Every structure is written in C-alpha cells, then in structure tokens.
Coordinates of C-alpha atoms in Angstrom, one line a residue:
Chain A
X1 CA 0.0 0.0 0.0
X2 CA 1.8 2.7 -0.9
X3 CA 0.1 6.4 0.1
X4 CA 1.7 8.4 -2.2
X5 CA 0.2 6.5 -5.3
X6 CA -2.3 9.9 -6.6
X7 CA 0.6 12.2 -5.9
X8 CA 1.5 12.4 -9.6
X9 CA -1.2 13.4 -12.0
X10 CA -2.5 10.8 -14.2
X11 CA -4.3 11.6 -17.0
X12 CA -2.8 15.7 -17.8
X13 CA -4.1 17.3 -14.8
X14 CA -2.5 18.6 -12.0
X15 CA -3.3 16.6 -8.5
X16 CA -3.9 18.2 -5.6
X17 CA -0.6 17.2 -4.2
X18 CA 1.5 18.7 -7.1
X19 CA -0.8 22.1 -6.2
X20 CA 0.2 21.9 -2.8
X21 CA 3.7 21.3 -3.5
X22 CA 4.1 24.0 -6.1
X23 CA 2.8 27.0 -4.0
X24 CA 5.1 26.5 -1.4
X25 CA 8.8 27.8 -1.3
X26 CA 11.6 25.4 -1.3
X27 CA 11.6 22.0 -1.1
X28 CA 8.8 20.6 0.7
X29 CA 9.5 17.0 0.5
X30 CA 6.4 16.3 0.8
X31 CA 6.5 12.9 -1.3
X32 CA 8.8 10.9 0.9
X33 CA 6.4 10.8 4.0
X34 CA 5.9 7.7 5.7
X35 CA 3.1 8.2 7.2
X36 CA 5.1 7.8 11.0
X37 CA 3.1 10.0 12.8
X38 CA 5.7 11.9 14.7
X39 CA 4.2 15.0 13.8
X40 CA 0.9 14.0 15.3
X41 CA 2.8 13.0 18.3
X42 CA 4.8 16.2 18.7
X43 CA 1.5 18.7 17.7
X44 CA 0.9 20.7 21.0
X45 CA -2.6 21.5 19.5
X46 CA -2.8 18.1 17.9
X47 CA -6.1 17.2 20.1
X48 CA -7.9 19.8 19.0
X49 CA -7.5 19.1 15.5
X50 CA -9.9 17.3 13.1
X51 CA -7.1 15.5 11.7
X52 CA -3.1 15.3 12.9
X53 CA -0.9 16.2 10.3
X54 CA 0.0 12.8 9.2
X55 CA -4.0 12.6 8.8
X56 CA -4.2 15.0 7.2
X57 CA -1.5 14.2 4.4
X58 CA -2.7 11.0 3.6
X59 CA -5.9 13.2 2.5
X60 CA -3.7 15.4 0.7
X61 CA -2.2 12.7 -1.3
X62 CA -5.4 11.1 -1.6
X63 CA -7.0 14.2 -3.4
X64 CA -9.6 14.7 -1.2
X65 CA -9.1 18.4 -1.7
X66 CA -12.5 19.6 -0.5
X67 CA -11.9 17.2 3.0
X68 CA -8.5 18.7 3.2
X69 CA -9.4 22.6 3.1
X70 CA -12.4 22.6 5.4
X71 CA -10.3 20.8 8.2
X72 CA -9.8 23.1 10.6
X73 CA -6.0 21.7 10.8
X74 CA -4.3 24.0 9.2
X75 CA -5.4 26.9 11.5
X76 CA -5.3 25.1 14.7
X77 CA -1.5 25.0 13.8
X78 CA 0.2 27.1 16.2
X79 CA 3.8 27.4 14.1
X80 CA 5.8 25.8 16.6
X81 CA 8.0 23.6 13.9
X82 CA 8.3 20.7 16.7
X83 CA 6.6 18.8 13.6
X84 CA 9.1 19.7 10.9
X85 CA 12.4 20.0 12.8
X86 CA 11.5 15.6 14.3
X87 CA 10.1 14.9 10.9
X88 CA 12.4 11.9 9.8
X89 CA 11.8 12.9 6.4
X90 CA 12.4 16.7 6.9
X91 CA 8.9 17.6 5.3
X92 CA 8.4 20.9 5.6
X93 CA 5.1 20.6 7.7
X94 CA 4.6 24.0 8.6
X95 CA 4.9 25.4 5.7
X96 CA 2.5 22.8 4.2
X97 CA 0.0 24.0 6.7
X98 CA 0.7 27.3 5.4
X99 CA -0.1 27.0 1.9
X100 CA -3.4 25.1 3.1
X101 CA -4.5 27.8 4.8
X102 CA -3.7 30.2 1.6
X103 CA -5.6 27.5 -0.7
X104 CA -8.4 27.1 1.5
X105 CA -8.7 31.3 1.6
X106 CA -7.9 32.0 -2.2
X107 CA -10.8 29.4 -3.3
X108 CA -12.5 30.4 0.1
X109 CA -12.9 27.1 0.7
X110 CA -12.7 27.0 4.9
X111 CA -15.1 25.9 7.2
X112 CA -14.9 28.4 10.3
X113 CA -13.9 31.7 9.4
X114 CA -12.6 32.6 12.3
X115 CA -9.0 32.3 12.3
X116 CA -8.6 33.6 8.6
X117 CA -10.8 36.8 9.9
X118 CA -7.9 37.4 12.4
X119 CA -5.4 37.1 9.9
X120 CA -6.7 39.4 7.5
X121 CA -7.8 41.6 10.1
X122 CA -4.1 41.5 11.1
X123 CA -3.1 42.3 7.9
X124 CA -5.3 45.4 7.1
X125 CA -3.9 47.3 9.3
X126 CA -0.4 46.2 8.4
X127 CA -1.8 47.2 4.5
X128 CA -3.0 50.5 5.6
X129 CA -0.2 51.5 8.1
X130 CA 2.9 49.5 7.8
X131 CA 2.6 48.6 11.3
X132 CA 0.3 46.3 13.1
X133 CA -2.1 47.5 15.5
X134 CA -3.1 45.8 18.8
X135 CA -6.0 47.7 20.0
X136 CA -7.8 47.8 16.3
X137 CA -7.1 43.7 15.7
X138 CA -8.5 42.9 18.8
X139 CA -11.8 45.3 18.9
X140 CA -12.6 44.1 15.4
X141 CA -11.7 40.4 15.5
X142 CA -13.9 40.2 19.3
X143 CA -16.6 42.0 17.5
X144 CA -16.8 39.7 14.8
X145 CA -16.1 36.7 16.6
X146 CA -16.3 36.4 20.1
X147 CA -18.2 39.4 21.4
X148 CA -19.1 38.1 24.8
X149 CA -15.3 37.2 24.8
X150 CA -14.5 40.9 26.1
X151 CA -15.8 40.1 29.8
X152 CA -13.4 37.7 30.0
X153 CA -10.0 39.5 29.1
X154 CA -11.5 42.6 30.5
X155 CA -9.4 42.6 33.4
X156 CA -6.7 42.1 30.9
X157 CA -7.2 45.2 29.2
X158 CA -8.2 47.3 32.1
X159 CA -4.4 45.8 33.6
X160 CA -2.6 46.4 30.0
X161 CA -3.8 50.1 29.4
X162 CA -3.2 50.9 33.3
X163 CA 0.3 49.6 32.8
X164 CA 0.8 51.9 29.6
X165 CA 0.9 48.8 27.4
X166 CA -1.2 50.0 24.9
X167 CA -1.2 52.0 21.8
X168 CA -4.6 53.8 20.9
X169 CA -3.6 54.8 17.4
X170 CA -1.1 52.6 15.2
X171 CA 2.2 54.1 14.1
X172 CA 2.0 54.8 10.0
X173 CA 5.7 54.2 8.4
X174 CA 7.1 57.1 6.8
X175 CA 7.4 54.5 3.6
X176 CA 4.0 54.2 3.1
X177 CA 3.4 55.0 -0.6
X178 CA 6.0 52.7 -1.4
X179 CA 5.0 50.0 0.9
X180 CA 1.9 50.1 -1.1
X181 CA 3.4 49.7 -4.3
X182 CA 5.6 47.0 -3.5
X183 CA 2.4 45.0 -1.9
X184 CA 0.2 46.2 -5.1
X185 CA 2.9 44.6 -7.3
X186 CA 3.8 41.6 -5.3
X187 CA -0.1 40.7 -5.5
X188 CA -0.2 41.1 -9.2
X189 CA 3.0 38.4 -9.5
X190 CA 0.5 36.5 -7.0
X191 CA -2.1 36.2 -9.2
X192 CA 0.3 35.4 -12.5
X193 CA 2.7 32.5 -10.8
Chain B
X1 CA 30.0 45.7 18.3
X2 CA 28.0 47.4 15.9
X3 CA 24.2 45.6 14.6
X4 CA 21.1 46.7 12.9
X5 CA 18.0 46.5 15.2
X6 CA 15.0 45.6 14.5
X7 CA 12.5 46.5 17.2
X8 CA 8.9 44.8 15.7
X9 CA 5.3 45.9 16.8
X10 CA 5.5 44.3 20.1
X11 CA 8.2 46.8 21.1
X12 CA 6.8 49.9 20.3
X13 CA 4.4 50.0 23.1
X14 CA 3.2 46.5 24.7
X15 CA 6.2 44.8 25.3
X16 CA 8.3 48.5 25.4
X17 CA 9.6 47.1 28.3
X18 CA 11.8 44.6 26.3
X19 CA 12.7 47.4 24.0
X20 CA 14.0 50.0 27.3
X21 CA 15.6 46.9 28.9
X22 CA 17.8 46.1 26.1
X23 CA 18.4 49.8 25.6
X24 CA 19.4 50.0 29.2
X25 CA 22.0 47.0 29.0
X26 CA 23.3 47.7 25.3
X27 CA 25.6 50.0 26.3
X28 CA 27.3 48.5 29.6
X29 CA 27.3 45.2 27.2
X30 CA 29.3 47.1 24.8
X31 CA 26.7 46.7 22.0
X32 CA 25.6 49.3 19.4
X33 CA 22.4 49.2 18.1
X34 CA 21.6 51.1 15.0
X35 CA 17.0 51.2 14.7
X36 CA 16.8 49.7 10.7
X37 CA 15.1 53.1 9.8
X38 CA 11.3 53.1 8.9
X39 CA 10.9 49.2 9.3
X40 CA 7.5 47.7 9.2
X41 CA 5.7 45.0 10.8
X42 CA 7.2 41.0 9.8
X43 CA 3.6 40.0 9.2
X44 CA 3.9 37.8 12.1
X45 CA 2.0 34.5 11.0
X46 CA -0.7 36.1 9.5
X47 CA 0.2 37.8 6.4
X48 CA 1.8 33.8 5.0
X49 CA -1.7 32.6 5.7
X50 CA -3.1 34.7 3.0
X51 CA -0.1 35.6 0.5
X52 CA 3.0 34.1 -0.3
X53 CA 4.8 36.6 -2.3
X54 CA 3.2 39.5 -0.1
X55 CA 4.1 38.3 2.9
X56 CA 7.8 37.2 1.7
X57 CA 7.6 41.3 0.5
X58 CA 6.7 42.9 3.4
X59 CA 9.8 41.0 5.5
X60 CA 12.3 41.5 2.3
X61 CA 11.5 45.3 2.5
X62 CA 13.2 45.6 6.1
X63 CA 16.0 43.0 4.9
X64 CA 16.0 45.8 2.0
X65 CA 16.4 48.7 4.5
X66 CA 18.7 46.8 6.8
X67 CA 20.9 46.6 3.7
X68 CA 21.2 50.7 3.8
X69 CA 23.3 50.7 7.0
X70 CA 27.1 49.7 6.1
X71 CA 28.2 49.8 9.4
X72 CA 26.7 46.0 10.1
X73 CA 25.4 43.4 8.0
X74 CA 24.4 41.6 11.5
X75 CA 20.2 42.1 11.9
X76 CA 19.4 42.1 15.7
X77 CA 15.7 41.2 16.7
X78 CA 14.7 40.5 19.9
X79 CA 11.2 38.9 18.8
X80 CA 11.4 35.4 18.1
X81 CA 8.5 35.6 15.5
X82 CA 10.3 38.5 13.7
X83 CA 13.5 36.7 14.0
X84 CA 12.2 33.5 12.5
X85 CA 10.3 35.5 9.7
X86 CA 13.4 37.5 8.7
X87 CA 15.6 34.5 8.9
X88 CA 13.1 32.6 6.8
X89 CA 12.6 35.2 4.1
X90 CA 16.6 35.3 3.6
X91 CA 16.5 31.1 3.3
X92 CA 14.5 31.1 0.8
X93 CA 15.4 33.6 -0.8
X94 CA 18.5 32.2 -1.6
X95 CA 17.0 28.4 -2.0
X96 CA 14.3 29.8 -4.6
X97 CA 15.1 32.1 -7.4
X98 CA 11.5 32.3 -8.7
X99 CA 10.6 33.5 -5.6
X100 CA 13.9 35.7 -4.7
X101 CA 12.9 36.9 -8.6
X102 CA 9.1 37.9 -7.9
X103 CA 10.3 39.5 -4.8
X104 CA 12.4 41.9 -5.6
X105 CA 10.4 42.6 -8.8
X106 CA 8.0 43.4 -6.1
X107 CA 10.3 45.4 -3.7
X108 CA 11.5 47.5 -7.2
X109 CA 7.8 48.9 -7.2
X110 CA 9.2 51.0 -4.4
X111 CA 12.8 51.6 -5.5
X112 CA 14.4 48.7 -3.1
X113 CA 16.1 45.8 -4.1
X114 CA 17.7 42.9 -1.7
X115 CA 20.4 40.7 -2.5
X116 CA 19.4 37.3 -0.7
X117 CA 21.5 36.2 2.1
X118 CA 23.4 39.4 2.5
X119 CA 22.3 40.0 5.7
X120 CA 22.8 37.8 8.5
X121 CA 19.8 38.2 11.4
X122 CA 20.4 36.9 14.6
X123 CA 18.2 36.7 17.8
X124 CA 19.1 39.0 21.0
X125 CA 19.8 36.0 23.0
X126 CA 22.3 34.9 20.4
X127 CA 24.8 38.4 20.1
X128 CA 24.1 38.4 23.9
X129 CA 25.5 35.3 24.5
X130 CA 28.2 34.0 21.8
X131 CA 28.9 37.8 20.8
X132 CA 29.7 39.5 24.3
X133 CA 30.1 35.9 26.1
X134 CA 29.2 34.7 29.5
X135 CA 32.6 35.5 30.9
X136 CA 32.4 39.1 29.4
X137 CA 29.1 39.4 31.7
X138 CA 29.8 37.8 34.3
X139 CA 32.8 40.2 35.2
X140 CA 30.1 42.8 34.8
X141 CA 27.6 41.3 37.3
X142 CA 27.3 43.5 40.5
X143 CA 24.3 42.6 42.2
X144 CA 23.9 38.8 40.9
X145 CA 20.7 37.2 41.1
X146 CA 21.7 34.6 43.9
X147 CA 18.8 33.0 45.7
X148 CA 16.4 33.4 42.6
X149 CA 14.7 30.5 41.1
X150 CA 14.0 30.7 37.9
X151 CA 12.3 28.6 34.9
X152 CA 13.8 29.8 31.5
X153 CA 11.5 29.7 28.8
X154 CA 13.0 29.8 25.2
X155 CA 9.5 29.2 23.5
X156 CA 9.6 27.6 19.9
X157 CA 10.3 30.1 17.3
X158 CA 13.8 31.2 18.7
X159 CA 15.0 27.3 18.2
X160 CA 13.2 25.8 15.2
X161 CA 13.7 25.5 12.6
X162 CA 17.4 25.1 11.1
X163 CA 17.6 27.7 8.2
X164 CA 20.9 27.0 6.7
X165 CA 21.6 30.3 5.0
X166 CA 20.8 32.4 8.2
X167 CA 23.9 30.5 9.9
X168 CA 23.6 27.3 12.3
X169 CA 21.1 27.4 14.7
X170 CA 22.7 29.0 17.9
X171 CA 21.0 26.5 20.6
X172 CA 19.4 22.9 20.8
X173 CA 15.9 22.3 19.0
X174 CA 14.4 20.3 21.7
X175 CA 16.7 21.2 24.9
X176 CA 18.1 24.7 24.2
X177 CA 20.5 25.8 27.5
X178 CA 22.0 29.1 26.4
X179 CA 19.2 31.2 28.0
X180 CA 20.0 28.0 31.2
X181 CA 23.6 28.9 31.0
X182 CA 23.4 32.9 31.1
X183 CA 21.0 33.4 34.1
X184 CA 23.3 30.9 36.4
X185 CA 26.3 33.9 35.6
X186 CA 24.2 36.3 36.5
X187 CA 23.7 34.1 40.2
X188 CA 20.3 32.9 39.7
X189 CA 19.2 29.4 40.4
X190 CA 17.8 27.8 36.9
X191 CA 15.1 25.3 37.6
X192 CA 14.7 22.1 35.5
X193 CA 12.2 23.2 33.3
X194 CA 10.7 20.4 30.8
X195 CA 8.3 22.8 29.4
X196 CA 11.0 25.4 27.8
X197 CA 11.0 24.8 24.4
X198 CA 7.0 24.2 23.9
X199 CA 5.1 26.6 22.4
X200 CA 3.2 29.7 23.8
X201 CA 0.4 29.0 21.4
X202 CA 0.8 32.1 19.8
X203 CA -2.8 34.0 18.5
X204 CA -4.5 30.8 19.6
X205 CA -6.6 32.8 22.5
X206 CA -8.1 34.3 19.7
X207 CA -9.0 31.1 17.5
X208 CA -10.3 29.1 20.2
X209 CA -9.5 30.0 23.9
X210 CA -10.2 26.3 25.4
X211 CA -6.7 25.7 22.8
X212 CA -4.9 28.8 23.7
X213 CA -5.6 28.3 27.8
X214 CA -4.4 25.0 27.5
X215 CA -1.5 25.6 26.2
X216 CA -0.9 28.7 28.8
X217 CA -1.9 26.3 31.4
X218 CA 0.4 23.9 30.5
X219 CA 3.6 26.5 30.8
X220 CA 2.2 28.2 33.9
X221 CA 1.7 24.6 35.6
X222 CA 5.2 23.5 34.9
X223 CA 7.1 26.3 36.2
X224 CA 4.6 26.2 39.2
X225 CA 5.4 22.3 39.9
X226 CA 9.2 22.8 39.8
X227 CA 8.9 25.9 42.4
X228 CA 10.3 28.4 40.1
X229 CA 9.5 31.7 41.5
X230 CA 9.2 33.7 37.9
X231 CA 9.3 32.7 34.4
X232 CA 12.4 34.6 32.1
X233 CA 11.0 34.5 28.4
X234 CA 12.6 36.0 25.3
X235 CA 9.8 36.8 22.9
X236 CA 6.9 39.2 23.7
X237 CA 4.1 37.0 22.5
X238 CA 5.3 34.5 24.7
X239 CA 5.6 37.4 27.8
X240 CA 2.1 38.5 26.2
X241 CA 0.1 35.1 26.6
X242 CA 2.1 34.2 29.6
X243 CA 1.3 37.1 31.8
X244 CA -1.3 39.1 30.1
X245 CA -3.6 36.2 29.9
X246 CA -2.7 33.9 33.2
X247 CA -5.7 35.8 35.0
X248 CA -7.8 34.8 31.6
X249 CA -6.5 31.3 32.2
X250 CA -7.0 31.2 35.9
X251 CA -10.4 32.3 35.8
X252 CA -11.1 29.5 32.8
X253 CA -9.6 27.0 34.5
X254 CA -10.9 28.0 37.9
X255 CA -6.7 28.3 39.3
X256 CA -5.2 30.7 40.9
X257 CA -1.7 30.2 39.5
X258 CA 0.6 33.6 40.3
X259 CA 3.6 32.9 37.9
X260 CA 5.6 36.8 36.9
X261 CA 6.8 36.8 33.3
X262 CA 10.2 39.1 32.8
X263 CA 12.4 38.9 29.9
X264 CA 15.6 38.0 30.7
X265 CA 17.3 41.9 29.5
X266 CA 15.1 43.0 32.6
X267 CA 17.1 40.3 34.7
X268 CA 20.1 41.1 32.9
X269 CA 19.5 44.9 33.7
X270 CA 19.2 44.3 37.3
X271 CA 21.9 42.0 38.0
X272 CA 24.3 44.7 36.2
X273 CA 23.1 47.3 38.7
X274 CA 20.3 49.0 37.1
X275 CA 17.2 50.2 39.3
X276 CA 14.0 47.9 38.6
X277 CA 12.2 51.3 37.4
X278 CA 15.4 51.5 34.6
X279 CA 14.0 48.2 33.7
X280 CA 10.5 49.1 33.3
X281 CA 9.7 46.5 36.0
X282 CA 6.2 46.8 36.8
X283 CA 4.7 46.4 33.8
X284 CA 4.3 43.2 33.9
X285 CA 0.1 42.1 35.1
X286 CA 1.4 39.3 37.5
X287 CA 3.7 41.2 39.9
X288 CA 7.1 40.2 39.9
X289 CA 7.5 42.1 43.5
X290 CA 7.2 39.2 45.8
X291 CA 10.0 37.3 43.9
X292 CA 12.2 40.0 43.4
X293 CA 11.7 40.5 47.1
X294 CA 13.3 37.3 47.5
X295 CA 16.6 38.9 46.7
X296 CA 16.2 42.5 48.1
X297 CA 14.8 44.0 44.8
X298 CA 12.1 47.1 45.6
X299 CA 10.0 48.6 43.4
X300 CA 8.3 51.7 44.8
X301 CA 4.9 51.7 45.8
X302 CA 3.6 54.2 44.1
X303 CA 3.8 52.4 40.9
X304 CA 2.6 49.4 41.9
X305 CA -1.2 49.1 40.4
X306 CA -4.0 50.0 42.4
X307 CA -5.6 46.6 43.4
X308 CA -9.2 46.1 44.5
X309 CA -9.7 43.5 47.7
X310 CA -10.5 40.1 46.9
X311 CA -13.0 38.6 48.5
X312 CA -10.4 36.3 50.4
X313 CA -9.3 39.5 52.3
X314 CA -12.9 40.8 53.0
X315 CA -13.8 39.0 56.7
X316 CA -16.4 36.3 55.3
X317 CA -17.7 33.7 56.9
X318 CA -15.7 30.0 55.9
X319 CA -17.1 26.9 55.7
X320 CA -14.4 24.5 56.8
X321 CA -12.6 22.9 54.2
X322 CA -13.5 19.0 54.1
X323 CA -10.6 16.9 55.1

C-alpha cells in the first residue's frame, strides 16, 4: 500500500498534491512521507484538530481536496516547527499548513472563518499602516467573533492600558506609498505564478 | 560591536519594556544598536496565511532597508516571530530564485532591491551570548541574582527550525541551554524546566481560547510544579500570553496560578546594577515584587497598580474545608 500513489497526475491534470507542492517555497519533500506519525505526536494542539498532520497528508495525497481545506487543521496550527524539525523525512510541515490555509482562503474554501478573519484583520492594518495595531485587531476580530469574549479578558485590558501597554492609534511608516506599491505589485506576480 | 536593530510591533508599546531593557543594557554590554530606519511589521504568522509573495515582501523590505546601514550586515531582533520570519525570508530567498525573482520585482515597485542572504539576522539572546560571552558578563555582574529560582522559557520560534543560509542554529531544537547557562552567571538558580522549548500558542486565544488556555496552562503549571518563582522569556508573545492572559487562564480553568513573566534583559539589567524602574519592571500584570523580594529588589509603591480587595481579604464567613 503505498500512500503516495495519486501524488502524480495521471491523466494531464494537475493533482492536488502537485498544487500543494508548487505553491510553497523550497523544497517541501512532501512525497517521501511515511506516514510515521511523529508529527501527530509532537502537535501541542494536535487534540484539538480534526485530523493530525499525518492525517491530514494522507488526504492530501489522496486528493480529497474539498476534505483537506475545510479541516480546521491548518489553522489550529500554532507554528511551533516541533513537527518539521523531528520529521524523519524533513517535510516541511509548517509550511504545508501554510499554503493550506492560503488555498483554502484563495478558493475560500474553509469551514470556520474565524481564524482567517484574524489574519486578515491583522493584515489590514499592516496594508493600511505598515505597522500592526493591537488595539484595532482585537476590537474588530472580538466584534466579529467572540463578542461576549470581552468580559473575559477585561481585566486584561483594564491591567494592560493601566500599565501603559497599549497604543490607541497605530504608528503609520514614513514609507507608506511605497510600501503600497511593493504590496500592489507583489499581489499582481500572486495572481500570475 | 555594531548591529542593525529591529524593534517589531510588540516593542513599540506592549512589550516597550523589552525594548527600554535592552536599551538599558546595550551599552554597559558594549553593543551598538543602530533602529533599521522606517521598518514595518514581519507580518507575524498572518500575512503567510493569505499571501506568499506579499508576505515574503513585506519581510524583504526591512531586509532591504537593513541593507542601507554599512556599518553592520548583522540584523538584531529581539522577537522570536520577527526573528524566525526574517531568517526565513533570507533562506528562501537564496533556496528559490522564482521566488527571490518575484520579490524583488516586487520590492522594485518601491525603488528597493535585496540581495538574498546578504544579511545575516540573529536573535538577541544569540549576540548576547556568543557575541559579548558569559565570561564578558559575568565580570560585569554587580548585584547577581543569587537566591532566585527561575524557569527559563525559550519558547519555539527562537529554536526551530534550522535555516541553513541564516547560519547554524545557535541552541538545541528540543533542549536549548543558552538562556540556562546565562541566568546561572548572572547568580540565579535555573530550575529544570521540561516545558521550555514548547510553544506559547501564539494567537491561539483568539481562534479558540479552550486551545490557547491550554497551552498557557500547560507552561504556567510546569514552572509552578518545579517551584520556580518567575518565568524569564525571550519573545513578547510569549511574555504577552504568559502574563497578560494567566488571570484569563485562571479564571477558565478555575486556578489561581501567580507565575511573573520578565524577559531575561530585565534580569540582565538588574543584576548589572540598574534600578527595577530603569528596567520598566512593573509592567508586567502578574507582579514580579514578591520574587524579586526574595533577593532585596524594591519597586516603589507608588507604581505598583492599584488593586481592589478580593474577597479572600474581606472578613467572610468559611465553611471549613473538608478533610
């Protein structure tokens, strides 16, 4: 039985493997996994995913695409690398997770939106001031999210605005125009690669 | 020695106390730190979730700027997620042309260019330890640590992964002891702690707290059970969930876990002489005062935050606990 029999296409068309593989940088080695389970194993959020890693790759290289991008695995991963530095194969695991998420957002193809609502939350602020902004990520993504969730950390915020730990207006870079542009362009190249 | 310094978000205002401390202690240390001018934010793990040659962008523009100061080709950051990011963008930058090619055909948009791998970025830790050395310190120690137990926390970004271009990896993957090795010359007792290299969980609050507490509980508990009396940490999203959310984490969990979170410049800072207020102690949420108590450390009242009775110091009524 050999998992990695769909990796290749078959008949012209690219497999869902070979997608995976291409949009990530480097060398994934994604092809010589054995299916061990360390990274399963080593996963710190592991239990709270609908599928470990190694799981989750024997989907991949199944083509089970649709299975693959509504697991909420890839944004339960917390980017620790334990997975891809034990990896006996050296699969680039993270990164894998990463270009998952990317898939999954780009064909919007994810079934709880939370997580990729924080990131591009995140990132909006970063688009619009070069700099990210606690106060602004937090409000908004609670809002959207988890709006009960404010009682909670309120003593949290009540202790980190006491203790002069946070910003109420982001910094804007003085780069900004040509921040832009380099983002602008780099999302064009996106779109054409 | 001469570096480039790059500060992150983090530094600018929530964990400014990292950035003052290693301000503080850059001098004494004999280490010159030049601010890469008009960086921007690494993108942390969110931009890579949505673009790849964006996000890859955004970090190549402050390898870009860091290129402008010829006095250093050495990139300080004291954030582990910045750290791994720039490291990162610099591997595979050199690994994959395509990608070094859309990049700066990207970066060119706003007149910058980067030649991959010129720049070598380091974590704090790193320059603090193999640059200046632990004998170089420890001749500087005047008012060592002695007495102080503490559980060092290296998190997970600062050790993993190997990225061959940004130089060997400074510390072990799975039991790093640099951090270990510094805070016993500065006279503090390091506790076994099995929990150092695991991971903070990151924005994981914010995805799904019963995940994110977990993980916090995990790291609190740990240092707790091997009668550390604060946590020294290294990255200010580890100091962030550690600290900022234990009461979060308590009150999910229903404990009543009291672990401080400094980073270890503060402890550096102190043990060199500097006042606790030079070392913006007190910012932290869990006090650090009882522990630094331990070893004759004050910090003045008045800045001590103003703290409403619990209802264990109100005179109620008890039932008697049940044997």
């Amino acid at each position: 039985l050999n998992p990695n029999h769909q990796i290749n296409s078959t008949n012209g068309k690219q497999s869902f493997a070979e997608q995976v593989i291409k949009a990530t940088p480097g060398k994934t080695h994604f092809e010589t996994c054995i299916q061990c389970g360390t990274c399963g194993g080593s996963c710190p959020s592991g239990p709270d995913m609908n599928h470990t890693p190694r799981a989750l790759f024997a989907l991949i290289s199944a083509g089970l695409k649709n299975e693959v991008l509504q697991s909420n695995t890839p944004w339960y991963c917390v980017s620790c690398y334990y997975c891809t530095v034990r990896c006996p194969q050296e699969v680039h695991i993270t990164d894998i997770m990463y270009t998952l998420k990317r898939i999954a957002v780009q064909e919007k193809v994810y079934d709880d939106s939370t997580a990729p609502d924080f990131s591009k939350t995140f990132i909006n602020w970063v688009e619009k001031f070069g700099r990210s902004f606690e106060l602004g990520l937090m409000g908004q993504h609670m809002l959207m999210h988890n709006p009960f969730g404010v009682f909670k950390i309120a003593g949290m915020g009540v202790g980190i605005v006491t203790k002069g730990r946070m910003a109420f207006k982001p910094t804007r870079i003085k780069g900004m125009a040509s921040l832009k542009a380099i983002l602008a362009k780099a999302k064009e190249l996106e779109v054409s690669s | 020695m001469r570096y480039s310094y790059f500060p992150g978000c983090s530094l600018e205002r929530n964990a400014a106390a990292y950035h003052n401390s290693t301000v503080a202690i850059a001098k004494p240390l004999g280490m010159e730190l030049i601010e890469v001018e008009d960086w921007n934010c690494c993108g942390a793990t969110e931009y890579i979730s949505l673009n790849l040659i964006a996000s890859y962008a955004l970090i190549a523009r402050n390898l870009a700027q860091a290129s402008k100061n010829s006095a250093s080709d050495q990139l300080v950051a004291p954030c582990s997620a910045c750290y791994l990011n720039l490291r990162k963008c610099n591997k595979y930058m050199v690994e994959d042309s395509g990608l070094a090619e859309k990049v700066n055909l990207a970066l060119a948009a706003g007149n910058l260019k980067y030649q991959p791998g010129t720049i070598k970025v380091r974590h704090l830790l790193d320059v603090i330890v193999n640059d200046i050395g632990y004998e170089s310190i420890k001749e500087k120690v005047t008012k060592p640590l002695t007495g102080l137990k503490i559980a060092p926390y290296y998190g997970c970004m600062i050790v993993r992964p190997e990225f061959p271009t940004g130089g060997k990896l400074f510390d072990d993957t799975e039991y790093p002891t640099t951090l270990d090795r510094l805070l016993k010359v500065l006279g503090a007792e390091v506790i076994d702690y099995p929990m150092k290299a695991h991971c903070c969980g990151g924005h994981m609050t914010q995805i799904s707290e019963t995940t994110g507490f977990e993980l916090i509980r995990r790291l609190i508990k740990g240092a707790v059970d091997n009668q550390a009396d604060m946590i020294v940490t290294l990255c200010p999203m580890c100091q962030l969930n550690l600290d900022g959310f234990q009461g979060a984490m308590n009150a999910h969990f229903k404990t009543n876990y009291q672990m401080p979170v400094l980073y270890f410049t503060q402890v550096i800072g102190l043990s060199l002489g500097f006042d606790a207020k030079d070392m913006d102690i007190g910012s932290e949420l869990v006090s650090a005062r009882p522990a630094l108590a331990k070893i004759g450390v004050e910090i003045s009242e008045t800045e001590a935050p103003k703290k409403r009775p619990s209802k264990e110091e109100l005179p109620m009524p008890h039932m008697p606990e049940k044997e």
